[in-house]
Coordinates of C-alpha atoms in Angstrom, one line a residue:
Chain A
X1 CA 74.2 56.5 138.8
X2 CA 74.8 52.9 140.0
X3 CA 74.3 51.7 135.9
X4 CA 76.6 54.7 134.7
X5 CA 79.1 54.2 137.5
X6 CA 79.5 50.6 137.5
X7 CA 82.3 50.7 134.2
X8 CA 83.9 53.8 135.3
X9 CA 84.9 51.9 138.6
X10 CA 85.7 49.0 137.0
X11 CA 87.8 50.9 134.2
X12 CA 90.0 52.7 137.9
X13 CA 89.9 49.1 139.3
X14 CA 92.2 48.1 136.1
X15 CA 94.1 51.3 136.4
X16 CA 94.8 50.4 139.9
X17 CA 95.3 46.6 139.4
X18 CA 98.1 47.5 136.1
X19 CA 100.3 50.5 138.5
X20 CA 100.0 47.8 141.4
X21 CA 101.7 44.6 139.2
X22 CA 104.0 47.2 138.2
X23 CA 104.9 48.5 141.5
X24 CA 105.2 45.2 143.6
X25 CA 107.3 43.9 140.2
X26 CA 109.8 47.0 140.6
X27 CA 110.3 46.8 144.8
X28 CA 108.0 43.9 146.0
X29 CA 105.7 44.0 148.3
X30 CA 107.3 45.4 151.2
X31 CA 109.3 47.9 148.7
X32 CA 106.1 49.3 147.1
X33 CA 103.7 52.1 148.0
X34 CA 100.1 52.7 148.2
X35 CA 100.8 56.3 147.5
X36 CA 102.6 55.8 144.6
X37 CA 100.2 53.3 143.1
X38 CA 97.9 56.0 143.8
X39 CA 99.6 58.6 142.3
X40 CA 100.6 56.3 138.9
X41 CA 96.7 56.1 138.5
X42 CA 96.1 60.6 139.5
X43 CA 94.1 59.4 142.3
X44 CA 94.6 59.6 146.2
X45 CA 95.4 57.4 148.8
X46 CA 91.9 57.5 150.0
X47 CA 90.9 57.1 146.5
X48 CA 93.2 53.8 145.9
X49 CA 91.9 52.7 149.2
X50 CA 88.3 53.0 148.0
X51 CA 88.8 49.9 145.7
X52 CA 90.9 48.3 147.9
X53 CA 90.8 48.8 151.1
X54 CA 94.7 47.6 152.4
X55 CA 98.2 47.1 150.6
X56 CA 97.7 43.3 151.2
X57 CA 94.1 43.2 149.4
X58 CA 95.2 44.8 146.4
X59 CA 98.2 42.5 146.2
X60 CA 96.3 39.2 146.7
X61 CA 93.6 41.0 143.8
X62 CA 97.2 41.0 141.3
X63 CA 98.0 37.7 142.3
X64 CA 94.1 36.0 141.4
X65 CA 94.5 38.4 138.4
X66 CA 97.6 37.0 136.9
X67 CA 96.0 33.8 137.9
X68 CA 93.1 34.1 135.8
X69 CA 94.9 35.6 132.9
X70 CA 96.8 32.1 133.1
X71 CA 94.2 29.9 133.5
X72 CA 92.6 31.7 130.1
X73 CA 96.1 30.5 128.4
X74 CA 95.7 27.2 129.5
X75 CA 92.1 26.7 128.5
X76 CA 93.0 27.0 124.9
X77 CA 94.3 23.6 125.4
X78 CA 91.9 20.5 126.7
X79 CA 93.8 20.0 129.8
X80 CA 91.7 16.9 130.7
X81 CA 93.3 15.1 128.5
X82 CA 93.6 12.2 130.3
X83 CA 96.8 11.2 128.8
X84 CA 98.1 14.5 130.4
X85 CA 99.2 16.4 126.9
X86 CA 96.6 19.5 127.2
X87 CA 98.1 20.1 130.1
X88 CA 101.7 19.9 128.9
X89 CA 100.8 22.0 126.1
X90 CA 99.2 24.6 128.5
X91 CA 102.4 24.9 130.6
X92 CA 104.4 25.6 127.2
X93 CA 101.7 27.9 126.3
X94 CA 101.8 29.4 129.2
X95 CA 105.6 30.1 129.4
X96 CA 105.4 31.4 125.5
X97 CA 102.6 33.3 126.6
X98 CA 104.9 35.1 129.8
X99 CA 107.4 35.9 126.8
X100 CA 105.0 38.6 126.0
X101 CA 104.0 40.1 129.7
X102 CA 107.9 40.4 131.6
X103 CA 106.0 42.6 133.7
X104 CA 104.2 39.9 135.1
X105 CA 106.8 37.2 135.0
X106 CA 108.5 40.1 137.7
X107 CA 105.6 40.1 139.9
X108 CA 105.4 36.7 140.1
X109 CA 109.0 35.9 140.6
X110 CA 109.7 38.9 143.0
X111 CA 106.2 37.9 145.2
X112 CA 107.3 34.1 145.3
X113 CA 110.5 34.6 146.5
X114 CA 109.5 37.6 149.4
X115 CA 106.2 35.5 150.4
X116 CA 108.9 33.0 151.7
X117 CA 108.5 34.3 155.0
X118 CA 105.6 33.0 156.5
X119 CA 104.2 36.2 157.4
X120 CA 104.2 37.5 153.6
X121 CA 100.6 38.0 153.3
X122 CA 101.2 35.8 150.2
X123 CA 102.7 33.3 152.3
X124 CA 99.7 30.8 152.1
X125 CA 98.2 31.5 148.5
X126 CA 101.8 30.7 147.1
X127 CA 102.1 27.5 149.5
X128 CA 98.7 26.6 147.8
X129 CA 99.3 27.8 144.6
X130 CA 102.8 25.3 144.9
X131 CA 101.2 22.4 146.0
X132 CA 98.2 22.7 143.2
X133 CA 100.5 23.3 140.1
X134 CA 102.9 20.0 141.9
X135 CA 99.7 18.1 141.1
X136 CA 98.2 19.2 138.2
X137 CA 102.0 18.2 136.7
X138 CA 102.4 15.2 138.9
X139 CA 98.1 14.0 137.4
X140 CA 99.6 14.8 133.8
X141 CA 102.6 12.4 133.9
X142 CA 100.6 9.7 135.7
X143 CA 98.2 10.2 132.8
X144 CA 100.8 9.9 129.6
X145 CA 102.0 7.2 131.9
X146 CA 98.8 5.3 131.9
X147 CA 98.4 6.2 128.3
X148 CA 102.1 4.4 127.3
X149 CA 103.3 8.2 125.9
X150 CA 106.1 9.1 129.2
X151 CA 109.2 8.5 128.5
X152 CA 110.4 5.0 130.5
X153 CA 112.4 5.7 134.4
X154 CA 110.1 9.1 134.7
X155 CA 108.6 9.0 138.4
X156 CA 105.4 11.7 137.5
X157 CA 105.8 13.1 141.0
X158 CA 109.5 13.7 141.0
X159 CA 109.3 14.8 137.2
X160 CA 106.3 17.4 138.6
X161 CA 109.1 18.6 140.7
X162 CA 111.7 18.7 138.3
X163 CA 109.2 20.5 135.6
X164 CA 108.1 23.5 138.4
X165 CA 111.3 24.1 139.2
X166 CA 112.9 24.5 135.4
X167 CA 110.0 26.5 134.5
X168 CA 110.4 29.0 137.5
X169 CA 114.4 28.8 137.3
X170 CA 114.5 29.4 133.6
X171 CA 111.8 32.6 134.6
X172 CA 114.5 34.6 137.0
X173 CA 117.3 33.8 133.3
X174 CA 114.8 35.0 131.2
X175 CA 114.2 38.4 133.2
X176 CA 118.3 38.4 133.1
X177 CA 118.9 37.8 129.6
X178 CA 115.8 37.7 127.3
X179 CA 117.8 37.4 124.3
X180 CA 119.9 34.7 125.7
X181 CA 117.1 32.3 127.5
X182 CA 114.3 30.7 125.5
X183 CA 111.9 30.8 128.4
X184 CA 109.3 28.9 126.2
X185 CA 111.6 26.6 123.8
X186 CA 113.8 25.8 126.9
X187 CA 111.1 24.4 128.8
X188 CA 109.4 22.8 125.3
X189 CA 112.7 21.1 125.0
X190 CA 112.5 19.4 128.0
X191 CA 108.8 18.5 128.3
X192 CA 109.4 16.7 124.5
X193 CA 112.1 14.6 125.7
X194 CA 109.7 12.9 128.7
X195 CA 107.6 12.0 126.3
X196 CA 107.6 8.6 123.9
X197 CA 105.5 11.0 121.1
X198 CA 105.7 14.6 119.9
X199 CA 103.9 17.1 122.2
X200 CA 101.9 18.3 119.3
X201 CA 99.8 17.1 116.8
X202 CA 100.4 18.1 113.2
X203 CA 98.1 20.9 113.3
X204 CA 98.8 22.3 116.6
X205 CA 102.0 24.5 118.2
Chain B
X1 CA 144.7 49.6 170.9
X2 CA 144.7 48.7 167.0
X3 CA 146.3 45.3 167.7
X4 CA 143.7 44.4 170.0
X5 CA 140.9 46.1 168.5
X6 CA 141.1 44.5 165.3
X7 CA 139.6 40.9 166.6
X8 CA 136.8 42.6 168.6
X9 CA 135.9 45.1 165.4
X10 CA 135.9 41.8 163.1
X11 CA 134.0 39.8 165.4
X12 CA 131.5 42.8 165.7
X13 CA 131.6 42.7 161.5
X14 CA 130.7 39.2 161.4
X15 CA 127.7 39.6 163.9
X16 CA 126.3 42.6 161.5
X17 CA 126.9 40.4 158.9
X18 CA 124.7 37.4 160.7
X19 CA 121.5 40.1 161.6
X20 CA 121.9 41.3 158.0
X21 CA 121.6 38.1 156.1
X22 CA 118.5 37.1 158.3
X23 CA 116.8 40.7 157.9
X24 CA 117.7 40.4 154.2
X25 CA 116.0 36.9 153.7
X26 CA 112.9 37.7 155.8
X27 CA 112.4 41.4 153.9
X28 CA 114.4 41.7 151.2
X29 CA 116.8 44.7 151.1
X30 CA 114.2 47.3 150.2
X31 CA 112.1 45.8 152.9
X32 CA 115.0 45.2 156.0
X33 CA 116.0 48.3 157.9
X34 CA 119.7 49.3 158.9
X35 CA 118.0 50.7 162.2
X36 CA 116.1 47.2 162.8
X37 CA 119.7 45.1 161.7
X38 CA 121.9 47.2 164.2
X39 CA 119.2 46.6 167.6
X40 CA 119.6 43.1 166.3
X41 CA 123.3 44.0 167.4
X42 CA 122.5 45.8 170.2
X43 CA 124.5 48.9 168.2
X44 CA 123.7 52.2 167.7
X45 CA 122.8 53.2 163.7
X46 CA 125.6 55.0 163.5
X47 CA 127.7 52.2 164.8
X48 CA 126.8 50.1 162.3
X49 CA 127.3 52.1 160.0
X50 CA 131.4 52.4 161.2
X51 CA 131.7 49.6 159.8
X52 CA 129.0 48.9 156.7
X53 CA 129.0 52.9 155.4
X54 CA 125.6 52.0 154.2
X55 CA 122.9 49.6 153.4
X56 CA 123.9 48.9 150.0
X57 CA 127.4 48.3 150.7
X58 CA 125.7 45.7 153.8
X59 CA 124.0 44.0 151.4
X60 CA 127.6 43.4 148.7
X61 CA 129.0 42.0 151.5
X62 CA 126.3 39.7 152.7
X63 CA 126.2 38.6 148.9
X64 CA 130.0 38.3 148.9
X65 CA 130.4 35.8 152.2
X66 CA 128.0 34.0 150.5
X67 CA 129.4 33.2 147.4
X68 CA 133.1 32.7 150.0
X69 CA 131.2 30.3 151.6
X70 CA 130.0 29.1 148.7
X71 CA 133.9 28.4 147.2
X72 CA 134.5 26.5 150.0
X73 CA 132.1 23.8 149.5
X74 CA 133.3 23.6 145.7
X75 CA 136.5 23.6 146.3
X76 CA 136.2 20.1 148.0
X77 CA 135.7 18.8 144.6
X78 CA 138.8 19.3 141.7
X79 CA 136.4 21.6 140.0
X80 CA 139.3 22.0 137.5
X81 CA 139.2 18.4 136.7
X82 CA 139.1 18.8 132.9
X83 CA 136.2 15.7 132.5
X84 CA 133.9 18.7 134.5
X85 CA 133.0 16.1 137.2
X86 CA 134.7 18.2 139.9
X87 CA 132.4 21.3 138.8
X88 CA 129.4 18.7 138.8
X89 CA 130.3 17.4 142.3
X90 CA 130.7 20.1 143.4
X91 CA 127.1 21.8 142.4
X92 CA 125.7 18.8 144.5
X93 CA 128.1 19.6 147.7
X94 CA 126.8 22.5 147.4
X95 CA 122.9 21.6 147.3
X96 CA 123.8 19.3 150.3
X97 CA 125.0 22.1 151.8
X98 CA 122.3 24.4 151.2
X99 CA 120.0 21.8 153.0
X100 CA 121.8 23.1 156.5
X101 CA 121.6 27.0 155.9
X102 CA 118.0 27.7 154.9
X103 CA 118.1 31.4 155.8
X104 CA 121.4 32.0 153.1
X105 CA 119.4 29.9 150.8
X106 CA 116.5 32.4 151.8
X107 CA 118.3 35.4 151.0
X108 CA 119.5 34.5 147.6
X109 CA 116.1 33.7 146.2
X110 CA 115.0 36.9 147.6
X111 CA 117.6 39.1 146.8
X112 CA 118.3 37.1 143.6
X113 CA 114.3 37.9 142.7
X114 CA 114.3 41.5 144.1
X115 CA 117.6 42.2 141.5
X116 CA 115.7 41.9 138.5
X117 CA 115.0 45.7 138.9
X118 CA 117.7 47.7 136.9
X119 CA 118.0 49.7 139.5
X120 CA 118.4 47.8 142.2
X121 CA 122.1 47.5 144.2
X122 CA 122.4 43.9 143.7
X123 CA 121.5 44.3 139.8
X124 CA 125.1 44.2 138.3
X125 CA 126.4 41.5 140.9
X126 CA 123.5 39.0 139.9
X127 CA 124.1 39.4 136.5
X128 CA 127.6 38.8 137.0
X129 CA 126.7 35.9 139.2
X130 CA 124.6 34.2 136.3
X131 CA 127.2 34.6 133.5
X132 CA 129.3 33.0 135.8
X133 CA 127.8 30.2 136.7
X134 CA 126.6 29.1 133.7
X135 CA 129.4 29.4 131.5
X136 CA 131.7 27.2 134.6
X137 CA 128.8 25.1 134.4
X138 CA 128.8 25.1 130.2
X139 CA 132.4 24.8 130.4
X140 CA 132.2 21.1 132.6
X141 CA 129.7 20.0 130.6
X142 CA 131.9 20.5 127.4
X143 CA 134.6 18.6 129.6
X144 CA 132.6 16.0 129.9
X145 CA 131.6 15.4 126.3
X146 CA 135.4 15.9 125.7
X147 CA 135.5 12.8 127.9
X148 CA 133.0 10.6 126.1
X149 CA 131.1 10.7 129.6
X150 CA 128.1 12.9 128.6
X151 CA 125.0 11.4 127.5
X152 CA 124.0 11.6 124.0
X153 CA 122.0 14.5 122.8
X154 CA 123.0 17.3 125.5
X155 CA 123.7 20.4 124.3
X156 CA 126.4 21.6 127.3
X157 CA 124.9 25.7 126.8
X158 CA 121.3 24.9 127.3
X159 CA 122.4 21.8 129.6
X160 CA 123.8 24.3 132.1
X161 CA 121.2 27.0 131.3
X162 CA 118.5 24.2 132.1
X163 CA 120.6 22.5 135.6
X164 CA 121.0 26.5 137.3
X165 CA 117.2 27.0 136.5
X166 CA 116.3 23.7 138.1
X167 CA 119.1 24.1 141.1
X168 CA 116.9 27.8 141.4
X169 CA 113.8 26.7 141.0
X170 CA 114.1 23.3 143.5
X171 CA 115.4 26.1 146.4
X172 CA 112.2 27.7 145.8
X173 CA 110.5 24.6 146.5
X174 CA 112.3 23.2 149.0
X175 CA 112.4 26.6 150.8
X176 CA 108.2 26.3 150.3
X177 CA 108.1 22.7 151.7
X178 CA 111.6 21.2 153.2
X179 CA 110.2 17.8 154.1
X180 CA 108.8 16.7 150.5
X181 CA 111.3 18.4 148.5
X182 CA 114.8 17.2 148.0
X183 CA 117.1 20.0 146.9
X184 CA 120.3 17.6 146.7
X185 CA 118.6 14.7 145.9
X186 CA 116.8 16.2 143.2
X187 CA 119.6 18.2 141.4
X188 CA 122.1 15.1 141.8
X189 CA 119.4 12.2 139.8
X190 CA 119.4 15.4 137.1
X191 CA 123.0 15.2 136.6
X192 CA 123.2 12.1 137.3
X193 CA 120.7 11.4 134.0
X194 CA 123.6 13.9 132.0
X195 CA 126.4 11.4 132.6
X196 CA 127.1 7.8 131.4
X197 CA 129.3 7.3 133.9
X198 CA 128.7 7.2 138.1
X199 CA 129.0 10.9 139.2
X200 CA 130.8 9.9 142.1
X201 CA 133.7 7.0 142.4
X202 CA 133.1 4.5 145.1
X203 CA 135.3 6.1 147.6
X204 CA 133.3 9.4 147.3
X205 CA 129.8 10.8 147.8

């Protein structure tokens, strides 16, 4: 039973996870309900709350989710590069990559802008997940730095600033116009122009 | 009775207003309750609703003194100026002045986030608000090229798609961690970098 059941309750963990990312996209996380995550997936409340056991876990279990799927989009590109252009790449990737899932650009746009109250129960995973992404920028352009590739006057920790912000800005244009906003080209665009060499290699992009 | 009732009903208006925009920043609308926003007021439901008729038409006019509010600060600055530094200007005023009303600059990202649902009431306005924006902010940028004061190599569409995403995305940051993030200061070296001319003459700033 345990061998047979295993998949079966993983396959209704998915079910759960996809209704929930929908849900909080649609109406947040204060707008969406347990019961009607519940009844997207034919199941009941009890039944939902079998996988996970409150609103809040199930949202944090999205969140580490979408976090994984984007850490698998990064990883196609060596972002230990030390002269910071795997990770560069990764955040273009990453933003062609969110052309494809809107569902999930939603999520995260409607949960980072609700968990601004501090008691969001996002509130502290988004502080975190703020202040790692900051770095992993702000390590990238101190890297093409080093390596003589960043274009001259860039301060890596103000251009880490100025990066996070165009790439979540252009997010909340894109989800208002798709066909308008280049999500991925806009943010290419600009990560080319701090650099003294082009982002990719003949045989990449 | 009308002649004296008018101040007292306005000044009753405006306190509604004040509950509304900090129960709409802290929950979002779908989250923020009418009942909750009127004991704020120390008003009955149903004398709040005498004078917002219901929660959607609470949350147009929250958006609305906001974007009054917003004029003001702008119109400080010529923002008819045909070299588009008045517009410029005054997209940095208004930064500055963001920095002193974190709970509007609260609500906007929240609301602004939340919106991206078709069906949401704030839907059409947002839209609205984004075609707006962008094209006066298209339309300085053309000015300034006009004006031989833009720097080389900006396109003025994607330049003002690219400065609202980063004026979004810094009050993000900046609501996520006021002390290291500059919202004006950040927005103002951007536009600064757009110009080959000072963006403010010595007499101003």
């Amino acid at each position: 039973m345990a061998h047979t059941g295993y998949p079966k309750g993983q396959a209704r963990r998915e079910e759960i996870l996809t209704a929930a990312v929908r849900a909080f996209a649609n109406a947040g996380y204060s707008g969406a309900s347990i019961l009607e995550i519940a009844a997207a997936c034919n199941i009941t409340r009890a039944g939902l709350m079998h996988h996970f056991r409150s609103k809040e876990e199930l949202l944090i279990a999205v969140l580490e989710r979408r976090e994984s799927l984007d850490r698998e989009v990064f990883r196609t590109h060596d972002s230990r590069r030390p002269d910071g252009l795997g990770v560069l790449r990764g955040m273009v990737a990453l933003a062609r990559h969110n052309e494809t899932v809107p569902g999930l650009v939603q999520l995260y746009v409607v949960v980072s802008a609700e968990s601004t109250s501090p008691d969001h129960p996002a509130h502290d995973y988004m502080h975190e997940n703020y202040r790692r992404v900051r770095s992993g920028i702000a390590w990238a352009l101190r890297g093409a730095q080093r390596a003589g590739i960043l274009a001259p006057g860039i301060d890596p920790a103000l251009g880490a600033v100025r990066l996070l912000a165009l790439e979540e800005g252009l997010q909340r244009q894109w989800l208002d116009d798709p066909d308008g906003i280049s999500l991925a080209g806009t943010l290419e665009a600009t990560v080319s122009e701090m650099l003294t060499v082009p982002l990719w290699s003949a045989d990449e992009g």
